[in-house]
CSV table of C-alpha atoms and ligand atoms in Angstrom, one decimal:
chain,number,residue,atom,x,y,z
A,840,UNK,CA,60.2,-36.7,28.3
A,841,UNK,CA,56.9,-38.3,29.3
A,842,UNK,CA,53.6,-36.4,29.0
A,843,UNK,CA,53.3,-34.9,32.5
A,844,UNK,CA,56.9,-33.7,32.4
A,845,UNK,CA,56.5,-32.3,28.9
A,846,UNK,CA,53.7,-30.0,30.1
A,847,UNK,CA,56.0,-28.4,32.6
A,848,UNK,CA,59.4,-28.6,30.9
A,849,UNK,CA,58.5,-28.5,27.2
A,850,UNK,CA,59.5,-25.6,24.9
A,851,UNK,CA,61.6,-22.9,26.6
A,852,UNK,CA,60.8,-23.5,30.2
A,853,UNK,CA,63.6,-21.4,31.8
A,854,UNK,CA,64.5,-17.8,30.7
A,855,UNK,CA,67.9,-17.8,29.0
A,856,UNK,CA,69.0,-14.4,30.4
A,857,UNK,CA,67.9,-14.6,34.1
A,858,UNK,CA,67.3,-18.2,34.8
A,859,UNK,CA,63.7,-17.3,35.8
A,860,UNK,CA,61.5,-20.4,35.9
A,861,UNK,CA,58.5,-18.4,34.9
A,862,UNK,CA,59.1,-16.9,31.4
A,863,UNK,CA,59.1,-13.1,31.7
A,864,UNK,CA,56.3,-11.2,30.0
A,865,UNK,CA,58.0,-9.1,27.3
A,866,UNK,CA,55.9,-6.1,26.4
A,867,UNK,CA,58.4,-4.5,24.0
A,868,UNK,CA,56.9,-3.9,20.5
A,869,UNK,CA,60.3,-3.3,19.0
A,870,UNK,CA,63.9,-4.4,19.6
A,871,UNK,CA,67.3,-2.6,19.3
A,872,UNK,CA,69.4,-3.8,16.4
A,873,UNK,CA,73.2,-4.0,16.8
A,874,UNK,CA,73.5,-3.1,13.2
A,875,UNK,CA,71.0,-3.1,10.3
A,876,UNK,CA,69.7,-6.7,10.1
A,877,UNK,CA,71.7,-7.8,13.2
A,878,UNK,CA,69.1,-8.8,15.8
A,879,UNK,CA,67.5,-11.7,17.6
A,880,UNK,CA,64.0,-10.1,17.6
A,881,UNK,CA,62.9,-7.4,15.2
A,882,UNK,CA,59.3,-6.4,15.8
A,883,UNK,CA,56.8,-8.1,18.1
A,884,UNK,CA,54.2,-9.1,15.5
A,885,UNK,CA,57.0,-11.1,13.8
A,886,UNK,CA,58.4,-12.5,16.9
A,887,UNK,CA,58.0,-12.0,20.7
A,888,UNK,CA,60.0,-13.9,23.4
A,889,UNK,CA,57.0,-14.7,25.5
A,890,UNK,CA,54.9,-15.9,22.6
A,891,UNK,CA,58.0,-17.8,21.3
A,892,UNK,CA,58.2,-19.8,24.6
A,893,UNK,CA,54.5,-20.7,24.3
A,894,UNK,CA,54.9,-21.6,20.7
A,895,UNK,CA,57.9,-23.9,21.5
A,896,UNK,CA,55.8,-25.5,24.3
A,897,UNK,CA,52.8,-26.2,22.2
A,898,UNK,CA,55.1,-27.6,19.4
A,899,UNK,CA,56.6,-30.0,22.0
A,900,UNK,CA,53.3,-31.1,23.6
A,901,UNK,CA,51.7,-31.9,20.2
A,902,UNK,CA,54.9,-33.4,18.8
A,903,UNK,CA,55.2,-31.2,15.7
A,904,UNK,CA,57.9,-29.2,13.9
A,905,UNK,CA,56.7,-25.7,14.9
A,906,UNK,CA,54.0,-24.0,16.9
A,907,UNK,CA,52.1,-20.7,16.4
A,908,UNK,CA,49.9,-18.7,18.8
A,909,UNK,CA,47.0,-16.5,17.7
A,910,UNK,CA,44.6,-14.1,19.3
A,911,UNK,CA,41.8,-16.7,19.4
A,912,UNK,CA,40.9,-20.1,18.2
A,913,UNK,CA,39.0,-18.6,15.3
A,914,UNK,CA,42.1,-16.4,14.4
A,915,UNK,CA,44.2,-19.6,14.4
A,916,UNK,CA,41.6,-21.5,12.2
A,917,UNK,CA,41.2,-18.5,9.9
A,918,UNK,CA,45.0,-18.2,9.5
A,919,UNK,CA,45.2,-21.9,8.6
A,920,UNK,CA,42.5,-21.5,6.0
A,921,UNK,CA,44.6,-18.6,4.5
A,922,UNK,CA,47.1,-21.2,3.4
A,923,UNK,CA,44.5,-22.0,0.6
A,924,UNK,CA,43.6,-20.0,-2.5
A,925,UNK,CA,40.5,-19.0,-4.4
A,926,UNK,CA,39.1,-22.0,-6.2
A,927,UNK,CA,40.3,-24.6,-3.6
A,928,UNK,CA,38.0,-27.1,-2.0
A,929,UNK,CA,38.1,-28.4,1.5
A,930,UNK,CA,36.2,-31.3,3.1
A,931,UNK,CA,35.2,-30.8,6.7
A,932,UNK,CA,33.5,-32.8,9.5
A,933,UNK,CA,29.8,-31.9,9.5
A,934,UNK,CA,29.3,-31.0,13.2
A,935,UNK,CA,32.3,-28.8,13.5
A,936,UNK,CA,32.4,-26.0,16.0
A,937,UNK,CA,29.6,-23.5,15.1
A,938,UNK,CA,32.1,-20.6,14.6
A,939,UNK,CA,34.1,-22.8,12.1
A,940,UNK,CA,30.9,-23.5,10.2
A,941,UNK,CA,30.1,-19.8,10.1
A,942,UNK,CA,33.6,-18.9,9.0
A,943,UNK,CA,33.4,-21.4,6.1
A,944,UNK,CA,29.9,-20.6,4.9
A,945,UNK,CA,29.9,-16.8,5.5
A,946,UNK,CA,33.5,-15.7,5.1
A,947,UNK,CA,35.6,-18.2,3.2
A,948,UNK,CA,32.8,-18.5,0.6
A,949,UNK,CA,33.3,-14.8,-0.3
A,950,UNK,CA,36.9,-15.7,-1.3
A,951,UNK,CA,35.7,-18.6,-3.4
A,952,UNK,CA,37.1,-21.3,-1.0
A,953,UNK,CA,34.5,-24.0,-1.0
A,954,UNK,CA,33.9,-26.2,2.0
A,955,UNK,CA,31.9,-29.5,1.9
A,956,UNK,CA,30.5,-30.8,5.2
A,957,UNK,CA,30.4,-34.6,5.6
A,958,UNK,CA,29.9,-37.0,8.4
A,959,UNK,CA,33.6,-38.0,8.7
A,960,UNK,CA,32.9,-40.7,11.3
A,961,UNK,CA,32.2,-42.8,8.2
A,962,UNK,CA,35.3,-42.4,6.0
A,963,UNK,CA,33.5,-43.4,2.9
A,964,UNK,CA,31.8,-40.0,3.1
A,965,UNK,CA,35.2,-38.3,3.0
A,966,UNK,CA,36.4,-40.3,0.0
A,967,UNK,CA,33.2,-39.6,-1.9
A,968,UNK,CA,33.5,-35.8,-1.3
A,969,UNK,CA,37.0,-35.6,-2.9
A,970,UNK,CA,37.0,-33.4,-6.1
A,971,UNK,CA,39.9,-32.5,-8.5
A,972,UNK,CA,40.3,-29.1,-6.6
A,973,UNK,CA,40.2,-30.6,-3.1
A,974,UNK,CA,43.2,-29.5,-1.1
A,975,UNK,CA,42.5,-30.5,2.5
A,976,UNK,CA,40.5,-32.5,5.0
A,977,UNK,CA,39.5,-30.7,8.2
A,978,UNK,CA,38.4,-32.9,11.0
A,979,UNK,CA,37.2,-32.5,14.6
A,980,UNK,CA,37.3,-35.6,16.9
A,981,UNK,CA,35.6,-35.8,19.3
A,982,UNK,CA,33.1,-33.3,17.8
A,983,UNK,CA,31.1,-30.6,19.3
A,984,UNK,CA,28.5,-31.3,20.8
A,985,UNK,CA,27.7,-34.8,19.7
A,986,UNK,CA,31.2,-36.2,20.4
A,987,UNK,CA,31.4,-38.1,17.1
A,988,UNK,CA,34.7,-39.8,16.4
A,989,UNK,CA,36.7,-39.8,13.2
A,990,UNK,CA,39.4,-42.5,12.6
A,991,UNK,CA,42.5,-40.3,12.4
A,992,UNK,CA,44.8,-42.9,11.0
A,993,UNK,CA,42.2,-43.9,8.4
A,994,UNK,CA,41.5,-40.3,7.3
A,995,UNK,CA,45.2,-39.6,7.2
A,996,UNK,CA,45.6,-42.5,4.7
A,997,UNK,CA,43.0,-41.0,2.5
A,998,UNK,CA,44.7,-37.6,2.8
A,999,UNK,CA,48.1,-39.0,1.8
A,1000,UNK,CA,46.8,-41.1,-1.0
A,1001,UNK,CA,45.1,-38.0,-2.5
A,1002,UNK,CA,47.8,-35.5,-1.7
A,1003,UNK,CA,45.6,-33.5,0.7
A,1004,UNK,CA,46.6,-31.8,3.9
A,1005,UNK,CA,45.0,-33.2,7.0
A,1006,UNK,CA,44.0,-30.5,9.6
A,1007,UNK,CA,42.7,-31.6,13.0
A,1008,UNK,CA,41.0,-29.4,15.6
A,1009,UNK,CA,42.2,-31.1,18.7
A,1010,UNK,CA,40.5,-28.8,21.2
A,1011,UNK,CA,38.3,-31.4,22.8
A,1012,UNK,CA,40.8,-34.2,23.2
A,1013,UNK,CA,43.8,-31.9,24.2
A,1014,UNK,CA,47.4,-32.7,23.5
A,1015,UNK,CA,47.6,-34.5,26.9
A,1016,UNK,CA,45.3,-37.3,25.6
A,1017,UNK,CA,45.6,-37.2,21.8
A,1018,UNK,CA,48.3,-36.2,19.3
A,1019,UNK,CA,47.0,-36.1,15.8
A,1020,UNK,CA,50.4,-35.5,14.2
A,1021,UNK,CA,51.6,-38.8,15.5
A,1022,UNK,CA,48.6,-40.4,13.7
A,1023,UNK,CA,49.4,-38.6,10.3
A,1024,UNK,CA,47.9,-35.1,10.6
A,1025,UNK,CA,49.8,-32.2,9.0
A,1026,UNK,CA,48.3,-29.4,11.0
A,1027,UNK,CA,46.7,-29.3,14.5
A,1028,UNK,CA,44.6,-26.4,15.7
A,1029,UNK,CA,43.3,-25.6,19.1
A,1030,UNK,CA,41.0,-23.1,20.8
A,1031,UNK,CA,43.5,-22.6,23.6
A,1032,UNK,CA,40.7,-20.7,25.3
A,1033,UNK,CA,39.4,-24.1,26.5
A,1034,UNK,CA,41.5,-26.8,28.1
A,1035,UNK,CA,45.0,-25.4,27.4
A,1036,UNK,CA,44.2,-22.2,29.3
A,1037,UNK,CA,41.9,-24.1,31.6
A,1038,UNK,CA,40.7,-21.3,33.9
A,1039,UNK,CA,38.2,-19.3,31.7
A,1040,UNK,CA,40.6,-16.3,31.7
A,1041,UNK,CA,42.2,-16.1,28.3
A,1042,UNK,CA,41.1,-16.2,24.7
A,1043,UNK,CA,43.7,-17.7,22.4
A,1044,UNK,CA,44.4,-20.1,19.6
A,1045,UNK,CA,47.3,-22.3,18.7
A,1046,UNK,CA,48.5,-24.2,15.6
A,1047,UNK,CA,51.2,-26.9,15.3
A,1048,UNK,CA,52.5,-28.0,11.9
A,1049,UNK,CA,54.5,-31.1,11.0
A,1050,UNK,CA,56.8,-29.8,8.3
A,1051,UNK,CA,59.4,-27.0,7.8
A,1052,UNK,CA,57.5,-25.9,4.6
A,1053,UNK,CA,54.2,-25.6,6.5
A,1054,UNK,CA,56.1,-23.8,9.3
A,1055,UNK,CA,57.5,-21.3,6.8
A,1056,UNK,CA,54.1,-20.8,5.1
A,1057,UNK,CA,52.2,-20.4,8.3
A,1058,UNK,CA,54.7,-18.0,9.8
A,1059,UNK,CA,54.4,-15.9,6.7
A,1060,UNK,CA,50.6,-15.8,7.2
A,1061,UNK,CA,50.9,-15.1,10.9
A,1062,UNK,CA,53.2,-12.2,10.2
A,1063,UNK,CA,51.3,-10.9,7.2
A,1064,UNK,CA,47.8,-11.1,8.7
A,1065,UNK,CA,48.9,-10.3,12.2
A,1066,UNK,CA,46.3,-12.1,14.4
A,1067,UNK,CA,49.0,-12.8,17.0
A,1068,UNK,CA,48.6,-13.5,20.7
A,1069,UNK,CA,49.8,-10.8,23.0
A,1070,UNK,CA,52.5,-11.4,25.7
A,1071,UNK,CA,50.3,-11.4,28.8
A,1072,UNK,CA,47.9,-13.9,27.2
A,1073,UNK,CA,50.9,-16.0,26.1
A,1074,UNK,CA,52.2,-16.1,29.6
A,1075,UNK,CA,48.8,-17.1,31.0
A,1076,UNK,CA,48.6,-19.9,28.5
A,1077,UNK,CA,52.1,-21.2,29.5
A,1078,UNK,CA,50.9,-21.2,33.1
A,1079,UNK,CA,47.7,-23.0,32.2
A,1080,UNK,CA,49.5,-25.7,30.3
A,1081,UNK,CA,51.8,-26.5,33.3
A,1082,UNK,CA,48.7,-28.0,35.0
A,1083,UNK,CA,47.0,-29.5,31.9
A,1084,UNK,CA,48.0,-33.1,32.9
A,1085,UNK,CA,46.7,-32.7,36.5
A,1086,UNK,CA,43.4,-31.1,35.3
A,1087,UNK,CA,42.8,-33.7,32.6
A,1088,UNK,CA,43.4,-36.6,34.9
A,1089,UNK,CA,40.9,-35.2,37.5
A,1090,UNK,CA,38.4,-34.2,34.8
A,1091,UNK,CA,38.7,-37.7,33.3
A,1092,UNK,CA,37.6,-39.4,36.6
A,1093,UNK,CA,34.8,-36.9,37.2
A,1094,UNK,CA,33.5,-37.2,33.7
A,1095,UNK,CA,33.4,-41.0,33.8
A,1096,UNK,CA,31.3,-40.8,37.0
A,1097,UNK,CA,28.9,-38.2,35.6
A,1098,UNK,CA,28.4,-40.3,32.4
A,1099,UNK,CA,27.5,-43.4,34.4
A,1100,UNK,CA,25.1,-41.4,36.5
A,1101,UNK,CA,23.4,-39.9,33.5
A,1102,UNK,CA,23.1,-43.3,31.7
A,1103,UNK,CA,21.3,-44.6,34.7
A,1104,UNK,CA,18.9,-41.7,35.2
A,1105,UNK,CA,15.4,-42.1,33.9
A,1106,UNK,CA,15.0,-38.4,32.9
A,1107,UNK,CA,17.8,-38.7,30.5
A,1108,UNK,CA,16.9,-40.1,27.0
A,1109,UNK,CA,20.4,-40.3,25.5
A,1110,UNK,CA,24.0,-39.8,26.5
A,1111,UNK,CA,26.8,-38.9,24.2
A,1112,UNK,CA,30.2,-39.6,25.7
A,1113,UNK,CA,33.0,-41.5,23.9
A,1114,UNK,CA,33.9,-43.4,27.1
A,1115,UNK,CA,30.7,-45.4,27.0
A,1116,UNK,CA,31.1,-48.7,25.2
A,1117,UNK,CA,27.8,-48.1,23.6
A,1118,UNK,CA,29.1,-45.0,21.8
A,1119,UNK,CA,29.6,-45.8,18.1
A,1120,UNK,CA,33.1,-44.3,18.1
A,1121,UNK,CA,34.3,-45.8,21.4
A,1122,UNK,CA,36.6,-48.5,19.9
A,1123,UNK,CA,38.3,-46.1,17.4
A,1124,UNK,CA,38.7,-43.4,20.0
A,1125,UNK,CA,40.5,-45.8,22.3
A,1126,UNK,CA,43.0,-46.6,19.6
A,1127,UNK,CA,43.9,-42.9,19.1
A,1128,UNK,CA,43.4,-41.2,22.4
A,1129,UNK,CA,44.5,-42.0,25.9
A,1130,UNK,CA,41.5,-40.4,27.6
A,1131,UNK,CA,37.9,-39.6,26.8
A,1132,UNK,CA,37.9,-36.0,27.8
A,1133,UNK,CA,35.6,-33.9,29.9
A,1134,UNK,CA,32.6,-33.3,27.6
A,1135,UNK,CA,29.2,-35.0,27.8
A,1136,UNK,CA,26.1,-34.2,25.9
A,1137,UNK,CA,22.7,-35.6,26.9
A,1138,UNK,CA,19.2,-35.3,25.7
A,1139,UNK,CA,16.4,-34.5,28.1
A,1140,UNK,CA,13.7,-34.8,25.4
A,1141,UNK,CA,12.4,-31.2,25.0
A,1142,UNK,CA,13.2,-27.5,25.3
A,1143,UNK,CA,10.9,-27.3,28.4
A,1144,UNK,CA,12.9,-30.1,30.2
A,1145,UNK,CA,16.1,-28.4,29.2
A,1146,UNK,CA,14.8,-25.0,30.6
A,1147,UNK,CA,13.8,-26.7,33.8
A,1148,UNK,CA,17.2,-28.3,34.3
A,1149,UNK,CA,18.9,-24.9,33.7
A,1150,UNK,CA,16.7,-23.1,36.2
A,1151,UNK,CA,17.5,-25.7,38.9
A,1152,UNK,CA,21.2,-26.4,38.4
A,1153,UNK,CA,23.4,-24.5,40.8
A,1154,UNK,CA,27.1,-25.6,40.5
A,1155,UNK,CA,27.2,-25.9,36.7
A,1156,UNK,CA,27.6,-22.4,35.3
A,1157,UNK,CA,25.4,-21.6,32.4
A,1158,UNK,CA,27.9,-20.3,29.9
A,1159,UNK,CA,29.4,-20.8,26.5
A,1160,UNK,CA,32.9,-22.3,26.3
A,1161,UNK,CA,34.3,-25.4,27.9
A,1162,UNK,CA,37.4,-26.9,29.3
A,1163,UNK,CA,37.8,-25.0,32.5
A,1164,UNK,CA,38.3,-25.9,36.1
A,1165,UNK,CA,34.7,-24.9,36.8
A,1166,UNK,CA,31.9,-27.1,35.3
A,1167,UNK,CA,29.9,-25.4,32.6
A,1168,UNK,CA,26.5,-26.2,31.1
A,1169,UNK,CA,25.0,-25.0,27.8
A,1170,UNK,CA,22.2,-25.7,25.3
A,1171,UNK,CA,24.0,-25.9,22.0
A,1172,UNK,CA,20.8,-25.3,19.9
A,1173,UNK,CA,20.3,-21.9,21.5
A,1174,UNK,CA,23.9,-21.0,22.2
A,1175,UNK,CA,27.1,-22.3,20.5
A,1176,UNK,CA,25.2,-23.8,17.5
A,1177,UNK,CA,22.6,-21.1,17.1
A,1178,UNK,CA,24.3,-19.9,13.9
A,1179,UNK,CA,23.5,-23.3,12.3
A,1180,UNK,CA,20.0,-23.2,10.7
A,1181,UNK,CA,17.4,-25.2,12.7
A,1182,UNK,CA,16.7,-27.8,9.9
A,1183,UNK,CA,20.4,-28.5,9.7
A,1184,UNK,CA,20.7,-28.8,13.5
A,1185,UNK,CA,17.8,-31.3,13.7
A,1186,UNK,CA,19.4,-33.3,10.9
A,1187,UNK,CA,22.6,-33.5,12.9
A,1188,UNK,CA,20.8,-34.4,16.2
A,1189,UNK,CA,21.4,-31.1,17.9
A,1190,UNK,CA,17.8,-31.0,19.3
A,1191,UNK,CA,16.3,-28.4,21.6
A,1192,UNK,CA,16.5,-30.8,24.5
A,1193,UNK,CA,20.3,-31.4,24.1
A,1194,UNK,CA,22.4,-30.3,27.0
A,1195,UNK,CA,26.1,-30.1,26.8
A,1196,UNK,CA,28.2,-30.1,30.0
A,1197,UNK,CA,31.9,-29.5,30.4
A,1198,UNK,CA,33.1,-31.2,33.6
A,1199,UNK,CA,35.5,-29.4,35.8
A,1200,UNK,CA,37.6,-30.2,38.8
A,1201,UNK,CA,35.0,-29.8,41.6
A,1202,UNK,CA,34.4,-32.6,44.0
A,1203,UNK,CA,32.5,-35.3,42.1
A,1204,UNK,CA,29.9,-35.8,44.9
A,1205,UNK,CA,28.9,-32.1,44.7
A,1206,UNK,CA,28.5,-32.4,40.9
A,1207,UNK,CA,26.4,-35.6,41.1
A,1208,UNK,CA,24.2,-34.1,43.9
A,1209,UNK,CA,23.6,-31.0,41.8
A,1210,UNK,CA,22.6,-33.0,38.7
A,1211,UNK,CA,20.4,-35.2,40.8
A,1212,UNK,CA,18.4,-32.3,42.3
A,1213,UNK,CA,18.2,-30.5,38.9
A,1214,UNK,CA,16.9,-33.5,37.1
A,1215,UNK,CA,14.3,-34.5,39.6
A,1216,UNK,CA,10.7,-33.5,39.0
B,1666,LIG,C1,35.9,-22.6,21.0
B,1666,LIG,C2,36.3,-23.4,19.9
B,1666,LIG,C3,36.8,-22.9,18.7
B,1666,LIG,C4,37.0,-21.4,18.6
B,1666,LIG,O1,37.9,-20.9,19.5
B,1666,LIG,P1,37.9,-19.4,20.1
B,1666,LIG,O2,39.1,-19.4,21.0
B,1666,LIG,O3,36.6,-19.2,20.8
B,1666,LIG,O4,38.0,-18.4,19.0
B,1666,LIG,C5,37.2,-23.7,17.7
B,1666,LIG,N1,37.1,-25.0,17.8
B,1666,LIG,C6,36.5,-25.6,18.9
B,1666,LIG,C7,36.4,-27.1,18.9
B,1666,LIG,C8,36.1,-24.9,20.0
B,1666,LIG,O5,35.5,-25.5,21.0
């Protein structure tokens, strides 16, 4: 099946018992056994039919061996990190999602799991960071909010040569545009709260793995730790994914137009968008992703200018999160990345004048008009 078809017919798209084309929401927490041990489902933390349909769908759209759904992106990422043990070392992209940075530095550190942050857009930094106890490389591409690109095939070669797992947070690119497993990743994670859900109405996380062993290990963690996604949210996510292709195509066109507009605007100092041929990761990104996504960051020079823009903007909603049908705007330094210390933010380029926008599916002319009036003096 081709991409667009897969979004609609992947996984279990028709209910086996009734033929319903929308998978029923199964609220049962437990299931009758025909005899002891003779059952299809046992207990809903271990397996739930609605969640199972979602997990099969996400497996298919990422091209892996098995999928797993969790109660949030962070629950998914935490569960993946629970595959590791005290004493293990992990190398991660330096401008990972703020919550992932906080998890690594404030929580995993308590369990003696050590995470080194390197600029993985230069693979030499990854190689240099490998230690005898390194077990995995954790990559985001494009990153949040600077949209830096890591060469997935290149980093997967390093991972394989050193017997490390390659984990990719694919939230920004989405499985419609980019499939890290096809490029050598072992595990793909998503905050499904973003593009997969797509309507700002569900908090969820998903994981896809590329081997039976990882599937067994992660199911063990999912069932033991219990950060599972509920049936209503699983259903919402299945519904969201059915239109992922349509939304991403529309968002792609809108985002291209907005990027061109910002590049040519005199109040904008710098634009970060992998679709610009001046973007340092542009060529690599094109080899591994079919689209550039809906995220743009741009620098207006100061916190005051950023405040002015936010006061004037009307259609872009000031909010955390991204990946929805409605366009969103945020100031990473004060919002999503506030948990990163200021010195480190400045080091990374996350200045007080940096604005991040998530382009939605509104009419492009309305979006451009709104940006124009908000950027004018
Ligand atoms: C939002 C986000 C997360 C965390 O997901 P939640 O669903 O908010 O827990 C992880 N990674 C990236 C790239 C994100 O944007």
